[in-house]
Amino acid sequence: MHTVAVLSLKGGVGKTTVALGLASAALRRGVRTLVIDLDPQCNATSTLEPEETDTSIYDVLQDPTSDTVRAAIAPSAWGDGVDVLAGSEDAELLNHPDPGESRLGRLREALRVLASEDDAEEPYQLVLLDCPPSLGQLTRSALVAADRALLVTEPTMFAVAGVQRAFEAVQSEREHNADLQPLGVVVNRVRPRSHEHQFRIEELRDIFGPLVMPVALPDRLAVQQAQGACMPIHEWGTPGAREVALAFNLLLARILRLSRSRRRPVHGDFDDEEIQEAVDA
């Protein structure tokens, strides 16, 4: 089970879009995925439209027992292979700015419960943690539970500052999770002809070097259209949707490759095998 926290400390940069795009790519590829909605706005839960659950992330973070965790998970409306641990507006009540170690470890314990259940049909291959744009208990719990952190930004001045803060948070949280590593920085909503966007991307490369993903996510109306229809981007079918879907295939290929070899460096360009896997998916 490979666990990725998707985060930014600036709102509105599309981190939920990235989490949903990866879930869509995983569905297309047949990778069994769990999306955990930690954001009290619950946008991921709304788009994935799971069945009603008896509990939610709010309950799991208070009592990470097997019964509570299982009662909070439901199949998504996207199809067999993508499940949702339902979000809750009440989760904001748990977003303490300075939680103790016990609180920070509850999500990690919940994932351990899932991984150890003997009666599970099959383990999840990928867990995506959609974090809120703040550094309280919710985001920090995700960083304690994850193996990798995927930082999301837009090519704008304020978003670049937000991803710097997020990177510092990842490094700081290694005190509680020594296995945590940054997966990389993905730049969302890029317009290739924008000089400002190109300037900000170069700025990011100056700051983060090879951690900046070699594939960026283009700014396409199809993303909002697919989300408005609560559909995976891979099923939307327009040229813009196909372009974005290919980018998500590449990102997923990188994550799965890292999960097969934990010691492999996170840096470097996509190789030919990853590109072919993404095209075929």
Coordinates of C-alpha atoms in Angstrom, one line a residue:
M1 CA 0.0 0.0 0.0
H2 CA 1.5 3.3 -1.1
T3 CA 0.3 6.4 0.7
V4 CA 0.6 9.9 -0.8
A5 CA -0.4 13.1 0.9
V6 CA -1.5 15.7 -1.7
L7 CA -1.1 19.1 -0.2
S8 CA -0.6 22.8 -0.5
L9 CA -0.6 25.5 2.1
K10 CA -2.4 27.9 -0.2
G11 CA -6.0 27.4 -1.1
G12 CA -7.4 27.3 -4.6
V13 CA -4.4 25.8 -6.4
G14 CA -6.2 22.6 -7.3
K15 CA -4.8 20.0 -4.9
T16 CA -8.2 18.2 -4.8
T17 CA -8.2 18.3 -8.6
V18 CA -4.8 16.5 -8.5
A19 CA -6.0 13.9 -6.0
L20 CA -9.1 13.3 -8.2
G21 CA -7.0 13.2 -11.4
L22 CA -4.7 10.5 -9.9
A23 CA -7.7 8.5 -8.7
S24 CA -9.1 8.7 -12.3
A25 CA -5.8 7.5 -13.7
A26 CA -5.7 4.7 -11.2
L27 CA -9.2 3.6 -12.1
R28 CA -8.3 3.5 -15.7
R29 CA -5.2 1.4 -15.0
G30 CA -6.9 -0.9 -12.6
V31 CA -5.1 0.2 -9.4
R32 CA -7.3 -0.3 -6.4
T33 CA -7.4 3.1 -4.7
L34 CA -8.7 4.7 -1.5
V35 CA -9.2 8.5 -1.4
I36 CA -9.2 9.9 2.1
D37 CA -10.9 13.3 2.3
L38 CA -9.3 15.3 5.1
D39 CA -10.5 18.7 3.8
P40 CA -13.6 19.9 5.7
Q41 CA -14.8 21.4 2.4
C42 CA -15.4 17.7 1.3
N43 CA -15.0 18.5 -2.4
A44 CA -13.4 15.1 -3.1
T45 CA -16.2 13.3 -1.4
S46 CA -18.8 15.3 -3.3
T47 CA -17.2 14.6 -6.7
L48 CA -16.7 10.9 -6.0
E49 CA -20.3 10.6 -4.7
P50 CA -19.8 7.6 -2.4
E51 CA -22.7 5.8 -0.8
E52 CA -23.8 7.1 2.6
T53 CA -21.5 6.0 5.5
D54 CA -22.2 5.6 9.2
T55 CA -19.0 7.4 10.2
S56 CA -16.6 9.8 8.5
I57 CA -13.0 11.0 8.8
Y58 CA -14.2 13.0 11.9
D59 CA -15.0 9.7 13.7
V60 CA -11.8 7.9 12.4
L61 CA -9.6 10.6 13.8
Q62 CA -11.2 10.2 17.2
D63 CA -11.4 6.4 17.3
P64 CA -9.3 4.6 14.6
T65 CA -10.6 1.2 15.3
S66 CA -11.5 -1.4 12.6
D67 CA -15.2 -0.9 13.0
T68 CA -15.0 2.9 12.8
V69 CA -12.6 2.9 9.8
R70 CA -14.6 0.3 7.8
A71 CA -17.9 2.2 8.5
A72 CA -16.4 5.4 7.0
I73 CA -15.4 3.8 3.7
A74 CA -17.7 3.4 0.8
P75 CA -17.4 2.6 -3.0
S76 CA -17.3 5.7 -5.2
A77 CA -19.8 6.3 -8.0
W78 CA -16.8 6.3 -10.4
G79 CA -16.7 2.5 -10.6
D80 CA -15.2 -0.5 -8.9
G81 CA -11.7 0.2 -7.8
V82 CA -11.9 3.6 -6.2
D83 CA -13.3 3.8 -2.6
V84 CA -13.7 6.9 -0.4
L85 CA -13.1 7.5 3.3
A86 CA -15.8 10.1 3.6
G87 CA -15.0 13.7 4.6
S88 CA -16.9 15.7 7.1
E89 CA -17.4 19.4 7.8
D90 CA -17.0 18.5 11.4
A91 CA -13.4 17.6 10.8
E92 CA -12.6 21.3 11.2
L93 CA -13.3 20.9 14.9
L94 CA -10.3 18.6 15.1
N95 CA -7.9 20.8 13.2
H96 CA -6.0 21.8 16.2
P97 CA -3.0 24.1 15.5
D98 CA -0.7 22.2 17.9
P99 CA -1.9 18.6 18.4
G100 CA -0.1 16.2 20.6
E101 CA 1.7 13.1 19.2
S102 CA -1.3 10.9 20.1
R103 CA -3.7 12.8 17.9
L104 CA -1.2 13.0 15.1
G105 CA -0.8 9.2 15.0
R106 CA -4.5 8.3 14.7
L107 CA -4.7 8.4 10.9
R108 CA -1.5 6.3 10.7
E109 CA -3.1 3.8 13.1
A110 CA -6.3 3.7 10.9
L111 CA -4.2 2.8 7.9
R112 CA -2.4 0.1 9.8
V113 CA -5.8 -1.3 10.7
L114 CA -6.8 -1.5 7.1
A115 CA -3.5 -3.1 6.0
S116 CA -3.7 -5.7 8.7
E117 CA -7.3 -6.9 8.2
D118 CA -7.3 -10.6 7.2
D119 CA -10.8 -10.5 5.7
A120 CA -10.1 -7.6 3.3
E121 CA -10.8 -8.6 -0.3
E122 CA -7.4 -7.2 -1.3
P123 CA -5.2 -4.4 0.0
Y124 CA -5.4 -1.0 -1.5
Q125 CA -2.5 -0.4 -3.8
L126 CA -2.7 3.4 -3.5
V127 CA -4.0 5.7 -0.8
L128 CA -4.5 9.4 -1.6
L129 CA -4.8 11.8 1.3
D130 CA -6.5 15.1 0.2
C131 CA -5.4 17.6 2.7
P132 CA -6.9 21.0 3.7
P133 CA -4.8 24.2 2.8
S134 CA -3.7 24.7 6.4
L135 CA -1.1 23.3 8.7
G136 CA -3.1 22.0 11.6
Q137 CA -3.9 18.5 12.8
L138 CA -5.5 17.3 9.6
T139 CA -2.6 18.0 7.3
R140 CA 0.0 17.0 9.8
S141 CA -1.9 13.7 10.4
A142 CA -1.6 13.0 6.7
L143 CA 2.1 13.7 6.7
V144 CA 2.6 11.4 9.6
A145 CA 0.6 8.6 7.8
A146 CA 2.1 9.0 4.3
D147 CA 5.2 7.6 2.6
R148 CA 5.3 10.5 0.1
A149 CA 4.1 14.1 -0.1
L150 CA 3.0 15.5 -3.5
L151 CA 3.1 19.3 -3.3
V152 CA 0.7 21.2 -5.6
T153 CA 1.1 24.7 -6.8
E154 CA 0.1 27.1 -9.5
P155 CA 2.6 29.3 -11.5
T156 CA 1.8 32.4 -9.5
M157 CA 3.8 34.4 -6.9
F158 CA 1.6 33.6 -3.9
A159 CA 1.3 29.9 -4.8
V160 CA 5.0 29.6 -5.0
A161 CA 5.3 31.0 -1.5
G162 CA 2.7 28.5 -0.4
V163 CA 4.6 25.5 -1.8
Q164 CA 7.7 26.7 0.0
R165 CA 5.8 26.6 3.3
A166 CA 4.4 23.1 2.4
F167 CA 7.9 21.8 1.7
E168 CA 9.2 23.1 5.0
A169 CA 6.2 21.4 6.7
V170 CA 7.1 18.1 5.1
Q171 CA 10.7 18.4 6.3
S172 CA 9.6 19.3 9.8
E173 CA 7.1 16.4 10.0
R174 CA 9.9 13.9 9.4
E175 CA 10.5 14.2 13.1
H176 CA 7.3 12.1 13.6
N177 CA 7.6 10.1 10.3
A178 CA 11.2 9.3 9.3
D179 CA 9.9 7.5 6.2
L180 CA 8.2 10.5 4.7
Q181 CA 9.8 11.9 1.5
P182 CA 8.7 14.6 -0.9
L183 CA 7.5 13.0 -4.1
G184 CA 7.8 16.3 -6.0
V185 CA 6.1 19.5 -6.9
V186 CA 3.4 19.4 -9.6
V187 CA 2.5 22.7 -11.3
N188 CA -1.2 23.0 -12.0
R189 CA -3.2 25.2 -14.4
V190 CA -0.3 26.0 -16.7
R191 CA -0.8 28.2 -19.8
P192 CA 2.3 27.5 -21.9
R193 CA 2.0 30.9 -23.8
S194 CA 2.0 32.9 -20.5
H195 CA 5.3 34.5 -19.9
E196 CA 4.4 34.9 -16.2
H197 CA 3.7 31.2 -15.9
Q198 CA 7.0 30.3 -17.5
F199 CA 8.8 32.8 -15.2
R200 CA 7.2 31.2 -12.1
I201 CA 8.0 27.7 -13.3
E202 CA 11.7 28.6 -13.7
E203 CA 11.5 30.2 -10.2
L204 CA 10.2 26.9 -8.8
R205 CA 13.1 25.0 -10.6
D206 CA 15.6 27.4 -9.1
I207 CA 14.1 26.7 -5.6
F208 CA 13.3 23.0 -5.8
G209 CA 15.5 21.8 -8.6
P210 CA 14.6 18.3 -9.9
L211 CA 11.8 18.0 -7.4
V212 CA 9.7 20.0 -9.8
M213 CA 7.8 17.4 -11.9
P214 CA 8.8 17.4 -15.6
V215 CA 5.1 17.2 -16.5
A216 CA 2.8 20.1 -15.7
L217 CA -0.9 20.1 -15.7
P218 CA -2.4 22.3 -18.4
D219 CA -5.2 24.8 -17.7
R220 CA -8.1 23.2 -19.5
L221 CA -11.9 23.9 -19.1
A222 CA -12.5 20.2 -19.3
V223 CA -11.2 19.7 -15.7
Q224 CA -14.0 21.9 -14.3
Q225 CA -16.5 20.4 -16.6
A226 CA -15.7 16.8 -15.6
Q227 CA -15.7 17.8 -11.9
G228 CA -19.1 19.6 -12.3
A229 CA -20.5 16.3 -13.8
C230 CA -18.8 14.3 -11.0
M231 CA -17.0 12.2 -13.7
P232 CA -13.4 11.0 -13.9
I233 CA -11.3 13.2 -16.3
H234 CA -10.4 10.1 -18.3
E235 CA -14.1 9.6 -19.2
W236 CA -14.8 13.2 -20.3
G237 CA -13.6 12.6 -23.8
T238 CA -12.7 16.1 -25.1
P239 CA -9.3 16.9 -26.5
G240 CA -8.5 19.0 -23.4
A241 CA -9.6 16.2 -21.1
R242 CA -7.3 13.8 -23.0
E243 CA -4.4 16.1 -22.6
V244 CA -4.9 16.4 -18.9
A245 CA -5.5 12.7 -18.5
L246 CA -2.2 11.9 -20.1
A247 CA -0.4 14.2 -17.6
F248 CA -2.1 12.4 -14.8
N249 CA -1.1 9.0 -16.3
L250 CA 2.5 10.2 -16.1
L251 CA 2.2 11.3 -12.5
L252 CA 0.6 8.0 -11.5
A253 CA 3.3 6.0 -13.4
R254 CA 5.9 7.9 -11.3
I255 CA 4.1 7.1 -8.0
L256 CA 3.7 3.4 -8.8
R257 CA 7.3 3.1 -9.9
L258 CA 8.4 4.6 -6.6
S259 CA 6.2 2.1 -4.7
R260 CA 7.9 -0.8 -6.4
S261 CA 11.3 0.4 -5.3
R262 CA 11.3 2.5 -2.1
R263 CA 15.1 3.2 -2.4
R264 CA 14.8 4.7 -5.9
P265 CA 15.5 8.5 -5.8
V266 CA 12.5 10.8 -6.3
H267 CA 14.4 13.0 -8.7
G268 CA 15.0 12.8 -12.4
D269 CA 13.0 13.0 -15.6
F270 CA 10.4 10.4 -16.6
D271 CA 12.1 7.5 -18.5
D272 CA 10.8 5.8 -21.6
E273 CA 9.1 3.0 -19.7
E274 CA 7.1 5.5 -17.6
I275 CA 6.0 7.4 -20.7
Q276 CA 4.9 4.3 -22.5
E277 CA 3.0 3.1 -19.5
A278 CA 1.2 6.5 -19.3
V279 CA 0.3 6.5 -23.0
D280 CA -1.0 2.9 -22.8
A281 CA -3.1 3.5 -19.7

